[in-house]
Coordinates of C-alpha atoms and ligand atoms in Angstrom, one line a residue:
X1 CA 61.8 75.8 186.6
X2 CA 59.2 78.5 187.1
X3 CA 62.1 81.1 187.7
X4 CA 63.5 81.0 184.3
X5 CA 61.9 82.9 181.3
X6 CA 62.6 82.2 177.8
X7 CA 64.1 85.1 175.3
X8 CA 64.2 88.1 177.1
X9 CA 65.6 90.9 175.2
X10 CA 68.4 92.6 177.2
X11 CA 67.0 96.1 176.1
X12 CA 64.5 95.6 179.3
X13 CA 67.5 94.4 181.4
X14 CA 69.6 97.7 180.7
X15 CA 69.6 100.6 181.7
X16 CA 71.0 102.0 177.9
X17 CA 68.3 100.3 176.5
X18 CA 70.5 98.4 174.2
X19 CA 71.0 94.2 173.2
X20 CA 69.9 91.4 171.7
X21 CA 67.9 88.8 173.3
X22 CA 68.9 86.5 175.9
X23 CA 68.0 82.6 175.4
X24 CA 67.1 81.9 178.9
X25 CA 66.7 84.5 181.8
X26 CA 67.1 83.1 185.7
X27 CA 65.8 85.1 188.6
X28 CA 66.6 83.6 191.8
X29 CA 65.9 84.5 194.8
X30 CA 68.0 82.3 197.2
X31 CA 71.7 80.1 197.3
X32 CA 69.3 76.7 196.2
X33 CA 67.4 78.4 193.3
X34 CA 71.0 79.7 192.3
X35 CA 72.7 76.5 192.5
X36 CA 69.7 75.2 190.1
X37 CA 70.1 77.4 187.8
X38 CA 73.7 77.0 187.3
X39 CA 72.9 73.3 187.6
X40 CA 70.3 73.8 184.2
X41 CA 73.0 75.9 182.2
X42 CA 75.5 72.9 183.1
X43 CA 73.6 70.4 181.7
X44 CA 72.5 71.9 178.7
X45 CA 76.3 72.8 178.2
X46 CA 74.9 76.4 178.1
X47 CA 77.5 79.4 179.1
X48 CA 76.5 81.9 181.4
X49 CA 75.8 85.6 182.0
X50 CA 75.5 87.3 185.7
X51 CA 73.3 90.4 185.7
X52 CA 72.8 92.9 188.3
X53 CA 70.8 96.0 187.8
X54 CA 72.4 96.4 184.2
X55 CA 72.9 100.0 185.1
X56 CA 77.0 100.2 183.6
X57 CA 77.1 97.5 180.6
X58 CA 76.5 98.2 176.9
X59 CA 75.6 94.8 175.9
X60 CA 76.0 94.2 172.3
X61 CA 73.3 93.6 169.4
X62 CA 73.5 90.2 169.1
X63 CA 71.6 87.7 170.9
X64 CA 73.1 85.4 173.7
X65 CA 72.2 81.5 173.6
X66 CA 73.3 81.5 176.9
X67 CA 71.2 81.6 180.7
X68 CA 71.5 85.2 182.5
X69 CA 71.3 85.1 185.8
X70 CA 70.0 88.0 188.2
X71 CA 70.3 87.5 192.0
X72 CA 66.7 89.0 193.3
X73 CA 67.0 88.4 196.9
X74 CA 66.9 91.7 199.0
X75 CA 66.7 90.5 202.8
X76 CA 68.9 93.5 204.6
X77 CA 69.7 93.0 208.2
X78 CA 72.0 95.4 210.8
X79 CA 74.3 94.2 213.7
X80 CA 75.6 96.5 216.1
X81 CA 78.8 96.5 217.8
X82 CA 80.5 99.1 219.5
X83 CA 78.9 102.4 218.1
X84 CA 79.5 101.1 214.8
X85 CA 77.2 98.6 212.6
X86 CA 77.7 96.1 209.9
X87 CA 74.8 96.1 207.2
X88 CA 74.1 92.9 205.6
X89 CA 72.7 93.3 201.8
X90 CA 71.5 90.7 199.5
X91 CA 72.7 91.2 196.0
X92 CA 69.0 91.8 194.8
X93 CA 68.2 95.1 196.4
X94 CA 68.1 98.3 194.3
X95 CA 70.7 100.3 195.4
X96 CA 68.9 103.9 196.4
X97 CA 66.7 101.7 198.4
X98 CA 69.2 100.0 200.8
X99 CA 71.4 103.8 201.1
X100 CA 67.8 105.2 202.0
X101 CA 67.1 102.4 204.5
X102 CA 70.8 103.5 206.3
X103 CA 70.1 106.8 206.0
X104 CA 67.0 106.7 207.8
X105 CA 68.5 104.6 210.5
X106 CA 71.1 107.3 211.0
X107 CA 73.9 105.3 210.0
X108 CA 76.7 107.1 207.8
X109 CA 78.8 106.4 205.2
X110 CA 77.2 105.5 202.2
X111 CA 74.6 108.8 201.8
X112 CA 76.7 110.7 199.0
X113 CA 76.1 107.4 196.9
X114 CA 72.3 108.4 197.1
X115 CA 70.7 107.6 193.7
X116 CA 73.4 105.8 192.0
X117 CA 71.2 103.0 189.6
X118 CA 72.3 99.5 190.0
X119 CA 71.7 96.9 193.0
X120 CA 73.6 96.5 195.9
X121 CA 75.3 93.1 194.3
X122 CA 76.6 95.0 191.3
X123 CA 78.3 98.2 194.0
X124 CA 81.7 96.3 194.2
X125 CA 82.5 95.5 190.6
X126 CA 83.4 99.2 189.6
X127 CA 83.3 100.1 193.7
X128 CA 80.8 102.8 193.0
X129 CA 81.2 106.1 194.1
X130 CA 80.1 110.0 193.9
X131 CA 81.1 112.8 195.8
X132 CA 83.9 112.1 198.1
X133 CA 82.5 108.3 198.6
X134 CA 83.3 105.4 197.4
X135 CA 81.8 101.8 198.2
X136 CA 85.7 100.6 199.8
X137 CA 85.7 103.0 202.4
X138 CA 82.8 101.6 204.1
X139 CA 83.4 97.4 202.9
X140 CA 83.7 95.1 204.4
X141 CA 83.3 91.7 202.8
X142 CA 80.7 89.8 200.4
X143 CA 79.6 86.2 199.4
X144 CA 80.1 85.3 196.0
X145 CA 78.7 81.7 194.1
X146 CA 82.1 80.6 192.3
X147 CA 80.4 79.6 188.9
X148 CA 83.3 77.7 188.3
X149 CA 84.3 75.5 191.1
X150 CA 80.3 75.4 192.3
X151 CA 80.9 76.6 196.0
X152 CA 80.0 79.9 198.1
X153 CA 83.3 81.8 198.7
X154 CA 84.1 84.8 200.7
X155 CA 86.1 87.7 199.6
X156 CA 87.0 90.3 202.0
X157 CA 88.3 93.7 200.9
X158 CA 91.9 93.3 200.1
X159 CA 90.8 90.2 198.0
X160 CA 88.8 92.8 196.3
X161 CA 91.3 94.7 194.6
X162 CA 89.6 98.0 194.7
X163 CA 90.5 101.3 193.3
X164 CA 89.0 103.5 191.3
X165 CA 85.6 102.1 189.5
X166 CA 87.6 98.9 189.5
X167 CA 87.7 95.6 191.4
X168 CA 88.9 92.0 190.7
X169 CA 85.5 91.4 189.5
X170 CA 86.2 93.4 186.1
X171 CA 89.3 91.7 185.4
X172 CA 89.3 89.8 182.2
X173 CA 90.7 86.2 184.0
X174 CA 87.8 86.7 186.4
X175 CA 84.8 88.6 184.9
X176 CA 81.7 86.3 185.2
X177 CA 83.0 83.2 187.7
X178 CA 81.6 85.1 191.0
X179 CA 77.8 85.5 191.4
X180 CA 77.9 88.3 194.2
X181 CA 74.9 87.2 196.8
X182 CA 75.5 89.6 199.2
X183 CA 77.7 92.7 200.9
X184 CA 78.6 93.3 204.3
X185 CA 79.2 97.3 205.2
X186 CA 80.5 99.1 208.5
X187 CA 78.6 102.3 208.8
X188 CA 78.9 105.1 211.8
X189 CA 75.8 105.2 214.4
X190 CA 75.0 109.1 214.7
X191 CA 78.1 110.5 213.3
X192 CA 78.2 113.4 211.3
X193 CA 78.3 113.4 208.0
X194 CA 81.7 114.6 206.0
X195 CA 81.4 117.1 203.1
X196 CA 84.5 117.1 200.8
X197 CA 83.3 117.6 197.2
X198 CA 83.5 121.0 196.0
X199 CA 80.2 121.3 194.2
X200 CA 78.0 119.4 197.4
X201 CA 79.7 122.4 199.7
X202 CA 78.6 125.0 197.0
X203 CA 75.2 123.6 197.1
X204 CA 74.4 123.4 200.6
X205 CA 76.0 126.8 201.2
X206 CA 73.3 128.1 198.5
X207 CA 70.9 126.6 200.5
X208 CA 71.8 128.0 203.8
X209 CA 72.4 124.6 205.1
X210 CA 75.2 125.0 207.5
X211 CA 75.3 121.8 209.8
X212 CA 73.8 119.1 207.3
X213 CA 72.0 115.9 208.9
X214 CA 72.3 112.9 207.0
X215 CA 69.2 113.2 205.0
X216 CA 70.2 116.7 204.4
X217 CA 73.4 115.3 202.4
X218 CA 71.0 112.6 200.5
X219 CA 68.1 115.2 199.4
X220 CA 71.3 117.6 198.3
X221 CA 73.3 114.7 196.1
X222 CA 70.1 113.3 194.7
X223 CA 68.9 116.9 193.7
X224 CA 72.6 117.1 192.5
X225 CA 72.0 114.0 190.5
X226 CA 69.2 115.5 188.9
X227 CA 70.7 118.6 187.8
X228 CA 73.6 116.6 185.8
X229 CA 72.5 113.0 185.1
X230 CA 70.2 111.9 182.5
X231 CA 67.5 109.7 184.5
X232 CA 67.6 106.4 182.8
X233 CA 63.9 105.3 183.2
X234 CA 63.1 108.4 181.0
X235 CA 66.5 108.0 178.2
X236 CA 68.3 105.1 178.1
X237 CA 71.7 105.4 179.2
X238 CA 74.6 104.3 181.5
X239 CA 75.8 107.3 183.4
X240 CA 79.6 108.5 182.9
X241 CA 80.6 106.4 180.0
X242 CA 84.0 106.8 180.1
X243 CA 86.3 107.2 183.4
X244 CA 88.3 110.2 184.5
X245 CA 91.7 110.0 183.1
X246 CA 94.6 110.4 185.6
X247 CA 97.5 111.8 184.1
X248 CA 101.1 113.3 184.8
X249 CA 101.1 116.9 186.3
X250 CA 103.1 118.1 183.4
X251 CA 100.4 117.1 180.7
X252 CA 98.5 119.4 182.9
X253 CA 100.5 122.1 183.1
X254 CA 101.2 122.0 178.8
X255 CA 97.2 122.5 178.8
X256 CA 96.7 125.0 180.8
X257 CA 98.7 127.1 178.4
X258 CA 96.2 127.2 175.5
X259 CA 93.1 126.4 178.1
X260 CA 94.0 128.0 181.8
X261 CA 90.6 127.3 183.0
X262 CA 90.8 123.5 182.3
X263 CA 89.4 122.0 185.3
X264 CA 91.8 119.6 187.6
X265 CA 92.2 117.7 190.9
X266 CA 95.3 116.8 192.3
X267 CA 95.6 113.5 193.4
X268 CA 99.4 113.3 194.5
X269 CA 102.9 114.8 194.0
X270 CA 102.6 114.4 190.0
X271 CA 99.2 113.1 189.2
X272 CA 96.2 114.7 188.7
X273 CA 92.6 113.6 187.7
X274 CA 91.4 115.8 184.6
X275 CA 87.8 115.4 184.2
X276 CA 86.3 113.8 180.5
X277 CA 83.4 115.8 180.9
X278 CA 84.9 118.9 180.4
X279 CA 87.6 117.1 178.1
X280 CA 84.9 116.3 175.6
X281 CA 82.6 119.3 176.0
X282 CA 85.6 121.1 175.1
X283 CA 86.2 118.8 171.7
X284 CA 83.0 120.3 170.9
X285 CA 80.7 116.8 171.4
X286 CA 78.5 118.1 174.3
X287 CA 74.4 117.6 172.4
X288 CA 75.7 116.4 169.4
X289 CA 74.1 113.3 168.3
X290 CA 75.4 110.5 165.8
X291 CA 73.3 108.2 164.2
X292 CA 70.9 106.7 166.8
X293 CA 72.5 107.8 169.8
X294 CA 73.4 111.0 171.4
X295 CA 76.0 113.0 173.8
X296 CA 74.0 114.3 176.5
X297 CA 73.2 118.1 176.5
X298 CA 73.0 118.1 179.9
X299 CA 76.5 116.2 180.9
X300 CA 78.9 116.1 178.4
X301 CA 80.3 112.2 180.3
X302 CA 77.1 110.7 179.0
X303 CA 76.2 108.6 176.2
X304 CA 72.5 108.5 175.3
X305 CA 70.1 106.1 173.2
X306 CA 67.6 109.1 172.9
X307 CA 64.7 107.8 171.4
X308 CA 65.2 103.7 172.0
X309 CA 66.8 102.8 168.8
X310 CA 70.5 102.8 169.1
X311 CA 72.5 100.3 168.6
X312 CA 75.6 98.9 170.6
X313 CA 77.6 99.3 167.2
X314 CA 76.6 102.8 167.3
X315 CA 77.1 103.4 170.9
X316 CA 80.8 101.9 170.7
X317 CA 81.6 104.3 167.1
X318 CA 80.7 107.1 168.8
X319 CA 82.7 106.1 171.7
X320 CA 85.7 106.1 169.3
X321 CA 85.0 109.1 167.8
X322 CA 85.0 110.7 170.9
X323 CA 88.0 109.1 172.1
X324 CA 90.1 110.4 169.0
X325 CA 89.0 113.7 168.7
X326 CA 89.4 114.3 172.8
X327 CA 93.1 112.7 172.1
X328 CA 94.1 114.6 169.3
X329 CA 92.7 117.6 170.7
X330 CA 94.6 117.6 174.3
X331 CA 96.5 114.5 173.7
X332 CA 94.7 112.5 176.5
X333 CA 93.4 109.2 176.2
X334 CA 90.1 108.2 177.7
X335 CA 89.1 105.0 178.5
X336 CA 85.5 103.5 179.3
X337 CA 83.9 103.1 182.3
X338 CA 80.9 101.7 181.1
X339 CA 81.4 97.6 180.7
X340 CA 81.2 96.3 177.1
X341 CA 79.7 92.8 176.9
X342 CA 79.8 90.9 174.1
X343 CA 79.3 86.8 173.8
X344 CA 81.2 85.3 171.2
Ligands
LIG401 N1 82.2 119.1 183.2 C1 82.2 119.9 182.0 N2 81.3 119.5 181.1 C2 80.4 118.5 181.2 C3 80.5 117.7 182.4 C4 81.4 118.1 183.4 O1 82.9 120.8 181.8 O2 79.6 118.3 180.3 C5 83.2 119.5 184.2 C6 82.5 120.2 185.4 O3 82.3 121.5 185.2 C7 83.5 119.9 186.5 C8 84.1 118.6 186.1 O4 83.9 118.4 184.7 O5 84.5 120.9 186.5 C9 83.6 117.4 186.9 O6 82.2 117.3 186.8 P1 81.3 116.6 187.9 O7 81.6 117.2 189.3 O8 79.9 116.7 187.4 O9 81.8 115.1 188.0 P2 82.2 114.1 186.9 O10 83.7 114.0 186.9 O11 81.6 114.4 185.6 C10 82.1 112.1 188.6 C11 81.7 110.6 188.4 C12 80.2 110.5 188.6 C13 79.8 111.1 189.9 C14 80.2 112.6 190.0 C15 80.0 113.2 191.3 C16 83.3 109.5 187.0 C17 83.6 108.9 185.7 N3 82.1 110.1 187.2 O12 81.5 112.8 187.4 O13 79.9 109.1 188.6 O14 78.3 111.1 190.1 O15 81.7 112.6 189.8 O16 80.8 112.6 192.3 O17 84.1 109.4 188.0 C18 79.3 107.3 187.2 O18 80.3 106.7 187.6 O19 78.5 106.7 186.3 C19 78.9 108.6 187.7 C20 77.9 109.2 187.3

């Protein structure tokens, strides 16, 4: 099959630059070549690995005698219906791209996710978000291959499960049986955008921007982006690796005795989202490197493989060391965000 490559190494399938190689590689562009593929990793009693823009996994060093498959189909299409309009993606598109293509339509809903990495198939496994948005708000439903039972299924959002960078998809029982081929979005025709992070209303007030348009909102969250994410094509890396713990308002209110300008958001009556950026700066991490990889200078929240050679061994140690010293420095645990794949 002339879609399927022969050991690909996953370091130029991720965006951390990190993994072993992958016996067979399987780009396809459409339901039949996907059915085929699965078909060729049946019969060679082969197990198998589904790949999206490899922007959120730390695969590990060894290699995989498996077949990874990458959905590369990226047909978008728009229907309108009553001043609001559902936006088909296929699960191959590059993410930016299809928020650009909606933003330039005017349609709202999805511009503070401007510049995320990742393809539009991969947005509902952690339900992707940044700066007041998150991919639930606007879903709708996708089509998924079931690997398992060999048919096309439909999941709407409740099936989802989604919450915060978490779905069904990354639950242990069900990680790897649904190939996603494709997302269905509502987005608003010509309505005005919403500003609720903090940090975006700081920056366009800086700016003089009082009535932000659309594009307005994208150029400020991608400049945004700029200013505190390392850009992946230039060091390998996976954004925030570990998630923002949530934790009781009392832990809170313990810390801000010994640090009363430790940063907090309050999510209900006794929870409240500390930030693991700050947590770690704080446990004195922030530009330190270990071994082969690094702690970004820049962002505190983001593991780095600064000059190519890290390991995933490395990667995950540091992680730990992190973990421990942020735990038994303010007694929170953090947890990854950042998807650790390993075959055996
Ligand atoms: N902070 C520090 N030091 C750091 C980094 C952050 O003190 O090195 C502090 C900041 O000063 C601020 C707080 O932590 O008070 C929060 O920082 P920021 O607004 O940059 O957001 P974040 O919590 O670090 C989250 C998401 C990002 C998303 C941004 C913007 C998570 C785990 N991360 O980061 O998502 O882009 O908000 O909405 O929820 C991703 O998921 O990969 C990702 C990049």
């Amino acid at each position: 099959m002339t879609f399927i490559k022969e050991n690909v190494p996953f370091k130029n399938l991720t965006t951390f630059k990190i993994g072993g190689n992958a016996r067979y590689l399987a780009e396809v562009r459409n339901k039949e070549e996907l059915r085929a593929a699965v078909s060729f990793a049946k019969e060679k009693g082969l197990p198998i690995f589904i790949l999206g823009g490899g922007s959120d996994i730390l695969i590990s060093d060894s290699d995989f005698n498996g077949v990874v498959i990458r959905y590369v189909g990226d047909g978008v299409s728009f229907e309108e219906k009553d001043g609001e309009v559902l936006v088909v993606g296929e699960a191959g598109i590059d993410w930016d791209k299809f928020v650009k293509l909606s933003v330039e339509k005017n349609l709202q809903g999805i511009e503070c996710l401007s510049g995320i990495p990742g393809t539009v198939g991969a947005s509902p496994i952690q339900n992707i978000g940044a700066y007041g948005q998150e991919l639930k708000d606007t879903f709708v439903s996708l089509t998924a291959y079931d690997i398992r039972e060999g048919k096309f299924v439909n999941f709407n959002k409740e099936d989802c499960q989604f919450s915060y960078r978490e779905s069904i998809f990354k639950k242990p029982e069900v990680r790897g049986r649904y190939l996603i081929t494709d997302i269905t979005l509502k987005l608003r025709k010509d309505s005005k955008p919403v500003v609720r992070y903090e940090s975006l209303k700081t920056f366009l007030k800086e700016k003089n921007i009082n009535n932000p348009s659309l594009s307005d909102l994208r150029e400020a969250v991608l400049e945004l982006r700029g200013q505190k994410l390392v850009d992946p094509s230039v060091i390998g890396n996976a954004g925030s690796f570990f998630k923002n713990p949530i934790v009781g308002k009392d832990t809170v209110l313990k810390l801000q005795k010994s640090y009363p300008h430790i940063p907090f958001f309050e999510i209900n009556g006794d929870k409240v989202k500390v930030y693991a950026g700050w947590l770690i700066e704080h446990a004195g991490w922030k530009g330190k490197r270990y071994k082969n990889t690094g702690v970004s200078d820049k962002n505190a929240l983001v593991i780095t493989n600064p000059e190519g050679k890290a390991t995933a061994k490395e990667v995950m140690e540091l992680a730990v060391k992190i973990s421990r010293d942020v735990y038994k420095k303010f007694g929170v645990r953090l947890e990854p965000e950042v998807q650790y794949i390993t075959f055996n």
